[in-house]
C-alpha positions as a printed Julia matrix, in Angstrom:
707×3 Matrix{Float64}:
  -0.03    0.06    0.02
   2.66    2.48    0.95
   4.46    1.6    -2.26
   1.4     2.56   -4.25
   1.25    5.82   -2.44
   4.85    6.63   -3.02
   4.4     5.89   -6.77
   1.43    8.26   -6.92
   3.43   10.97   -5.14
   6.48   10.56   -7.36
   4.15   10.53  -10.52
   2.38   13.88   -9.25
   5.7    15.64   -8.5
   7.07   14.43  -12.0
   3.9    15.99  -13.63
   4.39   19.32  -11.93
   7.97   19.62  -12.35
   8.54   18.46  -16.01
   7.32   20.62  -19.05
   4.15   19.25  -20.93
   6.08   18.67  -24.03
   8.36   16.0   -22.11
   5.28   13.93  -21.46
   4.14   13.82  -25.05
   4.38   10.43  -26.7
   6.32   11.92  -29.52
   9.3    13.55  -27.97
  11.15   11.45  -30.49
  10.29   11.07  -34.23
  10.41    7.34  -34.41
   8.87    6.61  -37.81
   8.57    8.17  -41.33
   5.13    9.77  -40.51
   5.71   10.08  -36.85
   3.44    7.1   -36.23
   1.43    4.53  -38.42
  -1.27    7.12  -39.05
   1.42    9.37  -40.76
  -0.29   12.65  -39.85
   3.0    14.38  -39.09
   1.41   16.18  -36.07
   3.59   16.58  -33.09
   2.24   17.49  -29.59
   5.39   19.41  -28.82
   4.4    23.03  -28.18
   7.66   24.65  -26.46
   8.1    26.42  -29.85
   4.76   28.25  -30.39
   3.17   31.24  -32.06
   4.28   33.56  -29.32
   8.05   32.77  -29.36
   8.8    31.32  -33.06
  10.45   34.56  -33.89
  13.18   33.81  -31.41
  14.02   30.54  -33.48
  17.53   30.24  -34.48
  19.92   27.67  -36.02
  21.29   25.33  -33.21
  23.59   23.3   -35.34
  24.05   22.08  -39.11
  25.53   19.02  -40.5
  27.01   18.78  -44.12
  26.49   15.7   -46.23
  28.85   14.5   -48.96
  26.95   15.68  -52.03
  25.02   18.61  -53.52
  21.93   17.02  -55.03
  18.31   16.88  -53.85
  17.69   15.74  -50.15
  14.33   14.3   -49.55
  14.53   12.19  -46.35
  12.56   12.33  -43.11
  15.07   11.86  -40.32
  14.48    9.35  -37.65
  15.18   10.5   -34.15
  15.37    8.02  -31.16
  16.79    8.83  -27.51
  19.05   11.65  -28.67
  20.36   10.14  -32.19
  19.15   11.07  -35.59
  19.34    8.72  -38.67
  18.82    9.95  -42.05
  19.84    9.36  -45.74
  21.5    11.68  -48.26
  22.52   11.39  -51.95
  23.41    7.91  -53.37
  21.81    6.33  -50.41
  24.35    7.14  -47.94
  23.14    6.76  -44.2
  24.21    9.1   -41.37
  23.75    8.84  -37.68
  24.38   12.09  -35.81
  23.96   13.43  -32.35
  20.59   14.93  -32.21
  21.8    17.66  -29.74
  25.07   18.79  -31.39
  25.08   17.21  -34.89
  28.35   15.47  -34.27
  28.55   12.35  -36.67
  28.52    9.12  -35.1
  28.62    6.79  -37.97
  28.3     6.86  -41.76
  27.42    4.1   -44.19
  28.13    4.18  -47.86
  26.31    1.35  -49.96
  28.53    2.33  -52.83
  25.77    2.45  -55.35
  27.22    2.29  -58.75
  27.21    6.01  -59.96
  26.25    5.08  -63.42
  22.83    3.61  -62.02
  22.07    7.23  -61.2
  20.84    7.5   -65.04
  17.81    5.14  -63.93
  16.63    7.37  -61.36
  13.89    9.31  -62.94
  14.16   12.31  -60.54
  17.63   12.52  -59.04
  19.72   10.14  -56.81
  17.47   10.78  -53.71
  16.34    8.62  -50.88
  13.45    9.41  -48.38
  15.02    7.79  -45.3
  15.38    4.92  -43.21
  13.21    2.79  -40.76
  14.59    1.76  -37.26
  13.42   -1.31  -35.2
  14.77   -4.04  -33.15
  18.22   -2.35  -33.09
  18.36   -2.19  -36.87
  18.56    0.66  -39.35
  16.93   -0.43  -42.53
  16.85    1.46  -45.87
  16.6     0.87  -49.56
  19.44    1.73  -51.81
  19.19    3.13  -55.44
  20.33    0.0   -56.92
  17.58   -2.03  -55.27
  19.32   -3.38  -52.18
  17.31   -3.62  -49.0
  19.9    -3.12  -46.28
  19.88   -3.5   -42.54
  22.68   -1.78  -40.36
  23.47   -2.16  -36.67
  21.84    0.78  -34.92
  24.82    1.55  -32.7
  27.74    1.02  -34.85
  26.42    1.28  -38.39
  27.79   -2.0   -39.34
  26.2    -4.05  -41.99
  23.92   -6.96  -40.68
  22.28   -8.19  -43.97
  21.47   -6.98  -47.55
  18.97   -8.39  -50.1
  18.69   -7.65  -53.7
  14.89   -6.89  -54.26
  14.73   -6.65  -58.07
  16.64   -7.98  -61.08
  18.3    -4.93  -62.41
  20.09   -6.84  -65.03
  16.97   -7.5   -66.75
  14.85   -4.43  -65.67
  16.09   -0.7   -64.64
  14.55   -0.85  -61.14
  15.35    1.7   -58.54
  14.45    2.38  -54.94
  14.03    6.03  -53.45
  11.42    5.51  -50.99
  11.59    4.78  -47.22
  10.8     1.33  -46.07
   7.98    0.62  -43.22
   8.33   -1.88  -40.44
   5.58   -3.61  -38.79
   5.16   -7.08  -36.99
   8.75   -8.08  -37.85
   8.6    -7.36  -41.56
  10.0    -4.74  -43.74
   7.88   -3.27  -46.72
   9.45   -1.88  -49.53
   8.41   -0.93  -53.23
  10.38    0.3   -56.2
  10.71    3.02  -58.81
  11.37    2.74  -62.63
   8.01    3.04  -64.39
   9.23    5.83  -66.71
  11.91    3.23  -67.98
   9.39    0.41  -68.29
   9.3    -1.86  -65.19
   6.43   -3.81  -63.67
   5.75   -2.58  -60.24
   5.39   -4.59  -57.1
   5.73   -4.4   -53.21
   7.4    -6.97  -51.06
   7.81   -8.0   -47.51
  11.02   -9.0   -45.93
  12.05  -10.73  -42.68
  13.53   -7.96  -40.34
  15.83  -10.36  -38.78
  17.74  -11.69  -41.77
  16.25  -10.0   -45.14
  14.53  -13.05  -46.35
  11.65  -12.3   -48.78
   8.41  -13.39  -47.27
   5.94  -12.32  -50.03
   5.57  -10.28  -53.24
   2.67   -8.53  -54.73
   2.67   -7.26  -58.29
   0.51   -4.32  -59.08
  -0.05   -5.07  -62.73
  -0.49   -8.17  -64.57
   2.35   -9.74  -66.54
   2.31  -11.77  -69.87
  -0.87  -14.03  -69.69
   1.13  -16.79  -71.43
   3.27  -17.22  -68.21
   0.14  -17.51  -66.09
  -0.99  -15.23  -63.25
   0.44  -15.02  -59.78
  -2.99  -14.71  -58.0
  -6.67  -13.98  -58.74
  -6.07  -10.18  -58.39
  -3.68  -10.27  -61.28
  -6.12  -12.41  -63.33
  -8.95   -9.88  -62.82
  -6.6    -6.97  -63.45
  -5.58   -8.49  -66.8
  -9.16   -8.16  -68.0
  -8.8    -4.37  -67.79
  -5.78   -4.18  -70.13
  -5.44   -4.7   -73.92
  -2.6    -5.32  -76.5
   0.83   -6.54  -75.37
   1.18   -4.2   -72.31
   3.83   -6.58  -70.67
   6.48   -5.66  -73.32
   6.56   -2.08  -71.96
   6.52   -3.41  -68.27
   3.2    -1.74  -67.47
   4.38    0.45  -64.44
   2.58    0.75  -61.28
   5.55    0.92  -59.24
   5.13    1.51  -55.46
   7.78    4.28  -55.18
   6.7     5.95  -52.11
   3.6     5.69  -49.93
   3.3     2.46  -47.87
   1.09    2.57  -44.67
   0.43    0.07  -42.08
  -3.05    0.07  -40.38
  -2.58   -1.51  -36.93
  -6.22   -1.11  -36.0
  -7.33   -3.16  -39.01
  -4.07   -5.1   -39.65
  -3.99   -4.0   -43.28
  -1.34   -2.53  -45.51
  -2.06    0.29  -47.89
   0.05    0.94  -50.89
  -0.22    3.82  -53.28
   0.42    2.61  -56.91
   2.17    4.52  -59.58
   1.56    5.47  -63.21
   1.49    3.37  -66.34
   4.4     2.57  -68.46
   4.27    4.24  -71.06
   2.28    7.2   -69.74
   0.2     7.23  -72.76
  -2.38    4.6   -72.63
  -3.14    4.47  -76.18
   0.28    2.87  -76.57
   0.58    0.61  -73.63
  -3.02   -0.66  -73.7
  -4.53    0.05  -77.2
  -8.15   -0.43  -77.23
  -8.82    1.13  -73.74
  -9.3    -0.27  -70.45
  -8.91    0.94  -66.75
  -5.56   -0.68  -66.37
  -5.72   -2.04  -62.81
  -4.04   -1.42  -60.31
  -2.5     1.86  -61.88
  -3.16    4.85  -59.88
  -4.86    2.99  -56.99
  -4.8     2.53  -53.36
  -4.6    -1.06  -52.91
  -5.13   -2.83  -49.3
  -3.23   -6.03  -48.62
  -2.82   -8.51  -45.79
   0.43   -7.53  -44.35
   0.99  -11.17  -43.18
   0.6   -12.9   -46.38
   0.41  -10.19  -49.04
  -2.91  -11.25  -50.15
  -5.26   -8.81  -51.94
  -8.07   -7.38  -49.77
  -9.64   -4.58  -51.79
  -8.48   -1.48  -54.04
  -9.84    1.9   -55.23
  -8.73    3.24  -58.55
  -8.31    7.08  -58.3
  -7.6     7.61  -61.97
  -8.83    4.94  -64.2
  -7.28    4.65  -67.64
  -4.53    6.7   -66.33
  -2.55    8.63  -69.08
  -1.09   11.68  -67.48
   1.57   10.17  -65.02
  -1.11   10.85  -62.18
   0.35    8.37  -59.56
  -1.53    7.38  -56.33
   2.0     7.18  -54.48
   1.48   10.37  -52.79
   1.45    9.98  -48.89
  -1.38    8.12  -47.5
  -2.86    9.55  -44.18
  -5.15    7.36  -41.84
  -7.8     9.14  -39.69
 -10.95    8.56  -37.85
 -13.72   11.08  -38.5
 -17.51   11.76  -38.34
 -18.84   11.45  -41.88
 -22.39   12.29  -42.51
 -23.34   11.49  -38.87
 -21.31    8.27  -38.68
 -17.84    7.6   -37.1
 -15.73    6.23  -40.08
 -12.17    4.97  -40.3
 -10.9     6.67  -43.29
  -7.94    7.41  -45.59
  -7.12   11.06  -46.77
  -5.4    11.28  -49.86
  -4.18   14.15  -52.17
  -2.58   12.47  -55.08
  -1.13   14.02  -58.39
  -4.59   14.14  -60.08
  -5.72   17.18  -57.87
  -8.69   15.73  -56.01
  -8.61   15.3   -52.23
 -10.02   11.85  -51.6
 -12.02   10.51  -48.51
 -11.94    6.73  -48.67
 -13.34    4.14  -46.11
 -10.4     2.15  -45.25
 -12.4    -0.87  -44.2
 -13.65   -1.59  -47.64
 -12.31    1.03  -50.15
 -15.56    2.72  -50.81
 -15.23    6.31  -52.0
 -16.92    8.78  -49.72
 -15.85   12.07  -51.3
 -13.62   13.42  -53.96
 -13.31   17.27  -54.41
 -10.63   19.26  -56.34
  -7.92   20.99  -54.05
  -6.21   22.5   -57.05
  -6.83   23.48  -60.67
  -8.06   20.51  -62.64
  -9.29   20.24  -66.25
  -9.06   16.52  -67.05
 -12.06   15.75  -64.85
 -15.04   17.83  -63.91
 -15.78   15.68  -60.63
 -16.48   12.31  -59.3
 -19.68   10.12  -59.57
 -19.88    8.99  -55.92
 -22.21    6.12  -57.09
 -19.72    4.54  -59.3
 -16.52    6.1   -57.74
 -15.4     7.02  -61.28
 -14.13   10.46  -62.54
 -16.25   12.36  -65.02
 -13.7    12.94  -67.92
 -13.59   15.98  -69.94
 -12.4    16.59  -73.38
  -9.64   18.98  -72.22
  -7.71   15.93  -70.91
  -7.95   13.91  -74.16
  -4.66   14.09  -76.13
  -5.16   11.1   -78.19
  -5.78   12.93  -81.53
  -4.45   16.47  -80.66
  -2.2    18.16  -78.18
  -3.91   19.37  -75.0
  -2.96   21.59  -72.19
  -3.87   19.82  -69.05
  -4.08   20.55  -65.35
  -2.37   19.28  -63.34
   0.77   18.53  -65.2
   2.66   15.25  -65.07
   4.3    16.61  -61.66
   0.85   16.8   -60.06
  -1.0    19.12  -58.05
   0.67   17.31  -54.99
   3.56   14.96  -55.35
   5.54   12.93  -52.77
   6.22   15.9   -50.28
   4.24   14.98  -47.23
   1.32   16.68  -46.05
   0.4    17.13  -42.39
  -2.87   17.33  -40.18
  -3.38   19.12  -36.85
  -5.87   17.84  -34.55
  -6.26   21.1   -32.97
  -7.22   23.13  -36.23
  -8.82   20.1   -38.07
  -6.83   21.15  -41.07
  -4.7    19.2   -43.4
  -1.74   21.22  -44.86
  -0.74   20.22  -48.38
   2.16   21.59  -50.43
   0.31   22.31  -53.61
   1.53   22.86  -57.16
  -0.53   24.77  -59.65
   1.14   23.89  -62.97
  -0.26   22.62  -66.23
   1.48   21.06  -69.25
   0.92   20.22  -72.84
   0.29   16.48  -73.62
   0.66   15.22  -77.17
   1.16   11.62  -78.45
   4.52   10.76  -80.03
   3.33    7.28  -81.26
   6.7     5.63  -80.13
   5.91    1.97  -79.9
   9.31    0.38  -79.49
  10.69   -0.15  -76.16
  14.18    1.2   -75.32
  15.68   -0.27  -72.38
  17.28    2.07  -69.89
  15.58    5.19  -71.37
  12.35    7.02  -70.7
   9.62    5.29  -72.54
   6.58    7.79  -72.24
   4.51    7.72  -75.33
   4.33   11.57  -75.2
   6.28   14.44  -76.93
   9.28   15.68  -75.12
  10.48   18.32  -77.78
  12.47   21.29  -76.42
  11.15   24.83  -76.63
  12.91   27.17  -78.97
  15.46   29.47  -77.42
  13.09   32.69  -77.33
  10.11   30.61  -75.94
  12.51   28.88  -73.46
  13.57   32.32  -72.13
   9.89   33.49  -71.85
   8.96   30.08  -70.31
  11.63   30.46  -67.54
  10.39   34.08  -66.96
   7.12   32.95  -66.39
   8.09   30.0   -64.01
  10.18   32.34  -62.01
   7.75   35.23  -61.68
   4.38   33.55  -61.44
   3.97   31.84  -58.01
   2.66   28.54  -58.99
   2.96   26.8   -55.63
   1.06   27.21  -52.34
   0.84   25.86  -48.91
  -2.88   24.79  -48.8
  -4.89   24.41  -45.64
  -7.56   21.99  -46.43
 -10.68   21.15  -44.27
 -11.12   17.1   -44.99
 -14.63   17.06  -43.42
 -15.99   20.06  -45.23
 -13.85   19.29  -48.21
 -12.87   22.94  -48.85
  -9.92   25.18  -48.49
  -9.53   27.3   -45.28
  -6.55   29.31  -46.77
  -3.69   29.28  -48.96
  -0.13   30.7   -48.72
   1.43   31.51  -52.14
   5.07   30.29  -52.64
   7.6    31.75  -55.25
   7.95   28.39  -56.95
   5.75   25.4   -57.65
   8.04   22.86  -55.78
   8.3    23.17  -52.02
   9.23   20.97  -49.09
   6.99   18.63  -47.02
   5.23   19.98  -44.08
   5.04   19.42  -40.25
   2.23   20.57  -37.75
   2.74   21.15  -34.08
   0.6    21.78  -30.92
   2.3    25.09  -31.04
  -0.27   26.01  -33.8
   2.73   26.28  -36.19
   3.11   24.66  -39.66
   6.79   24.25  -40.78
   7.77   24.16  -44.36
  10.89   24.61  -46.49
  10.63   26.43  -49.81
  12.17   25.93  -53.22
  13.6    29.68  -53.09
  15.84   28.78  -50.23
  14.03   29.32  -46.9
  12.69   27.52  -43.97
   9.44   28.9   -42.67
   6.93   28.89  -39.74
   3.36   29.67  -40.61
   0.39   30.42  -38.2
  -1.67   27.15  -38.6
  -4.91   28.99  -38.11
  -4.51   31.9   -40.38
  -1.88   31.0   -42.83
   0.48   34.05  -41.86
   4.06   33.48  -42.22
   5.53   34.19  -38.82
   9.23   33.25  -39.34
  11.78   32.32  -42.06
  15.34   31.54  -42.26
  17.68   31.61  -45.22
  18.91   28.14  -46.02
  21.18   29.07  -48.87
  19.68   26.39  -51.14
  16.2    25.1   -51.97
  14.16   22.88  -49.54
  12.1    20.07  -50.66
  12.36   17.74  -47.7
   9.83   17.59  -44.78
  10.81   18.7   -41.25
  10.64   16.96  -37.86
  10.61   18.02  -34.31
  11.93   16.26  -30.98
  13.23   17.1   -27.74
  16.62   16.46  -26.05
  17.22   17.29  -22.47
  13.84   19.06  -22.21
  14.42   21.46  -25.24
  12.4    21.25  -28.45
  14.35   21.03  -31.79
  13.01   21.33  -35.45
  15.23   19.7   -38.18
  15.07   19.76  -41.84
  17.23   18.66  -44.56
  18.14   21.47  -47.26
  19.3    20.19  -50.64
  17.93   21.64  -53.98
  17.14   18.81  -56.48
  14.59   16.34  -57.44
  12.59   16.91  -60.73
  12.32   20.78  -60.38
  15.8    21.42  -58.97
  17.56   19.41  -61.61
  15.09   19.7   -64.74
  13.67   23.15  -63.94
  16.85   24.83  -63.55
  15.49   27.27  -61.06
  17.11   29.1   -58.05
  20.61   28.89  -59.62
  23.39   29.1   -57.11
  27.16   28.95  -57.31
  28.37   27.09  -56.02
  25.5    24.9   -54.97
  26.48   23.89  -51.42
  26.61   20.24  -50.13
  23.18   19.25  -48.68
  22.79   19.89  -44.94
  20.81   18.96  -42.13
  19.73   22.22  -40.39
  18.45   22.01  -36.83
  16.73   24.98  -35.06
  15.93   25.71  -31.35
  14.75   28.86  -29.48
  17.83   31.17  -28.97
  20.0    29.26  -31.41
  22.88   31.2   -32.74
  24.76   29.1   -35.07
  25.83   30.54  -38.45
  26.21   29.06  -41.87
  29.26   29.96  -43.85
  28.87   32.63  -46.59
  28.75   31.51  -50.12
  30.38   33.22  -53.15
  28.02   34.37  -55.59
  29.69   34.81  -58.99
  30.48   31.87  -61.32
  33.95   31.43  -62.84
  33.45   31.92  -66.76
  35.4    29.34  -68.63
  36.66   30.0   -72.21
  34.33   28.57  -74.82
  35.25   26.09  -77.6
  35.26   27.04  -81.38
  31.79   26.91  -82.7
  31.19   23.76  -84.75
  29.68   24.09  -88.34
  26.07   23.1   -88.26
  22.69   24.12  -89.78
  19.51   24.76  -88.38
  18.27   21.22  -88.92
  21.4    19.7   -86.88
  20.63   22.43  -84.18
  16.83   21.38  -83.97
  18.03   17.71  -83.83
  20.45   18.31  -81.06
  17.81   20.45  -79.1
  15.34   17.58  -79.21
  17.81   14.85  -78.34
  18.86   16.81  -75.4
  15.45   17.35  -74.24
  14.66   13.43  -74.54
  17.76   12.39  -73.05
  19.63   15.1   -71.02
  17.3    17.72  -69.76
  16.18   15.75  -66.59
  19.58   16.28  -65.06
  21.13   19.16  -66.83
  18.06   21.42  -66.95
  15.33   22.38  -69.21
  16.62   24.23  -72.32
  20.18   23.9   -70.82
  19.28   26.0   -67.71
  20.98   23.91  -65.04
  20.64   24.69  -61.19
  24.37   24.07  -61.24
  24.1    20.98  -58.84
  24.9    19.19  -62.06
  27.26   21.07  -64.27
  25.7    23.73  -66.49
  26.73   22.6   -69.93
  27.07   26.05  -71.26
  29.96   26.87  -68.85
  32.4    24.09  -68.7
  36.37   23.63  -68.46
  37.5    23.17  -71.96
  38.63   19.6   -71.22
  34.95   18.66  -71.26
  34.32   19.8   -74.6
  37.46   18.3   -76.01
  36.5    14.99  -74.68
  32.73   15.11  -75.59
  32.67   11.65  -77.25
  34.7     9.98  -74.5
  32.03   11.38  -71.85
  28.91   11.32  -73.78
  29.23    8.22  -75.81
  31.85    6.04  -74.08
  31.04    6.6   -70.49
  34.33    8.22  -69.38
  32.68    9.78  -66.33
  30.34    6.88  -65.56
  31.97    6.48  -62.07
  31.03   10.05  -61.49
  27.37    9.43  -62.49
  27.56   10.4   -65.99
  26.62    7.36  -67.91
  27.5     6.82  -71.61
  24.93    7.04  -74.41
  26.87    5.44  -77.19
  24.66    2.24  -77.27
  21.49    4.48  -77.33
  22.36    7.29  -79.48
  24.08    7.66  -83.0
  27.3     9.63  -83.52
  25.17   12.15  -85.48
  22.76   12.63  -82.62
  25.62   13.22  -80.04
  27.24   15.52  -82.44
  24.1    17.41  -83.0
  23.66   17.7   -79.13
  27.21   19.26  -79.15
  26.31   21.73  -81.69
  23.07   22.62  -79.58
  25.04   23.01  -76.25
  28.08   25.18  -77.79
  25.9    27.4   -79.73
  23.68   27.91  -76.63
  26.73   28.53  -74.67
  27.53   31.46  -76.91
  23.98   32.87  -77.0
  24.1    32.53  -73.11
  27.32   34.37  -72.65
  25.99   37.18  -75.05
  22.72   37.44  -72.92
  25.13   38.2   -69.92
  26.89   41.3   -71.61
  25.93   44.9   -71.11
  24.39   45.55  -74.47
  21.44   47.6   -75.74
  19.4    44.42  -76.6
  20.03   42.95  -73.19
  19.04   46.16  -71.56
  15.8    46.16  -73.54
  15.11   42.49  -72.34
  15.85   43.35  -68.77
  13.38   46.32  -69.23
  10.69   44.05  -70.66
  11.5    41.58  -67.84
  10.76   44.14  -65.1
   7.67   45.43  -66.64
   6.39   41.89  -66.76
   7.5    41.34  -63.24
   5.46   44.42  -62.05
   2.43   43.21  -63.84
   2.81   39.84  -62.36
   3.3    41.35  -58.95
   0.22   43.54  -59.32
  -2.12   40.7   -60.08
  -0.62   38.67  -57.33
  -1.32   41.41  -54.81
  -4.85   41.87  -56.23
  -5.36   38.19  -55.77
  -4.16   38.18  -52.28
């Protein structure tokens, strides 16, 4: 009896003396989305609306490379675990940023060519003394949590036969590790698989699209799916990669996977004659113990715009039309916010959260979208919203139980889709079935001006019950970081223009920002050490917009960093030089307009995803218009023979003819001269600058009017 009274007294004293944030269940950040619901809402409130202006840099840690960083760090008992470029894993002291250990899986750099959108990785999972992650070359690897030593590794896909990659973070539940893969643009057949946490043995595999019927089907789900395909889709792989969202529902013991786009994107090529093409662009529920199919809901039947359903899946329990329902909240690429009953996959609601013209809405009786002519590019080119990048991509959203709002990084971007009728599969290259021609030099300049000056991104606060927007905060660029919501009534987000911000969760007013020196696309986390709250985010500009978009050019592009903030933090980042070194240009090659046009289009089909749209590089990967002379002199050795494959520049000699790579050289060098001329102080450039300023003022006026 006395012992019980003593325990109660000690508990009462502990409650009085210890700040409320230490009692929160999530003083750590133990899993990708904080917990299995993946709502990314922290109960920590030491940093709040009243004092967030006192937030400062506590420490920073520099990674080894300067490409895009997308990982969610895991924080457990004062140690932070995260991944960087080329799947390198770091463990650092969460109080000081001191490196504890580092593990490099030594991914072959040439395999970076197979990563559709940069050599990124979204993080690790930690359980049972193991740090588990997927490497870009599809190895699933487990490390000792204390030392970083290799415990086991398993090859999850046959990369000799198909160009698979892994960029997503694994999930762990019930002694199993769940991981998917990427590669739909290159023509692979998607799947998700489960592995034993103790030794890496594969326990089950579920394919997301059917294979060749002549080989038989793995299960009834694949046999049913095959009835929704036409032609010889298996020759293109089919797509449907589970490259990001995997969520375990501990209440219902179900595993939900978000399934990706078709391969090729264009359904008329991969499945001539039509068909819904299950299970593309679907949420599929599986039995996590066996991998058995349970149910599915296809968000975009007949997917033909790269509208993946791989965006973060959020689990919730909410009142819906007077009834308590266990639901999934989902804001995928296609621009509609879905509320889905997670017990059976029934659609409850689908409302647009961004500009959409491919569909006018959803029929709740059938669960199907109401397609429009604006999205049908089968016979003629159409400008479609959202673009293939989506209204919302992989960047995690967050939900606050205090405000009842979901915070979504939204992109308001459209793109022209046109069929290219390419029906031959090319191994190791993009097979999209849509045109990828480059814009002319003048239209490219104007396009870049529009992209830079018209805000096409926002942080959106969405009411998931009323299914409408509460507020939207405009961002300079379309691509920005994932978000974190806290009990301090704050929403944290990094931006593409190089800031880390804190926003009022109720009103959407920006309360604080910090210059990160480089764009941020990763999501932040928060945790406590010794009773003090910290907020951390990876800063590294890359991914699809960071490389292909060529925006927010910096010189040099700093290596990616983990930035960690606390109240009163006073650490400083080193200053960066601002002026690039200008190298001498090679002699102009002899060429004609036809060769120049060929080079421009070959570049756009094979090079722009890394070196930038219309040669406008962010400098994370070298700007081809300003290279040391040795690169131009060794053009064939580098571009055709793979002389720099170990640095990540694979050779294209087996794919492109000598005439094609010569044409690219002519396009690059001529563009280099034009770009150098644009930087000179001439009357023509002053006129362009004046025109640029006038357009800027017009855009700013309409932005202010809209606000």
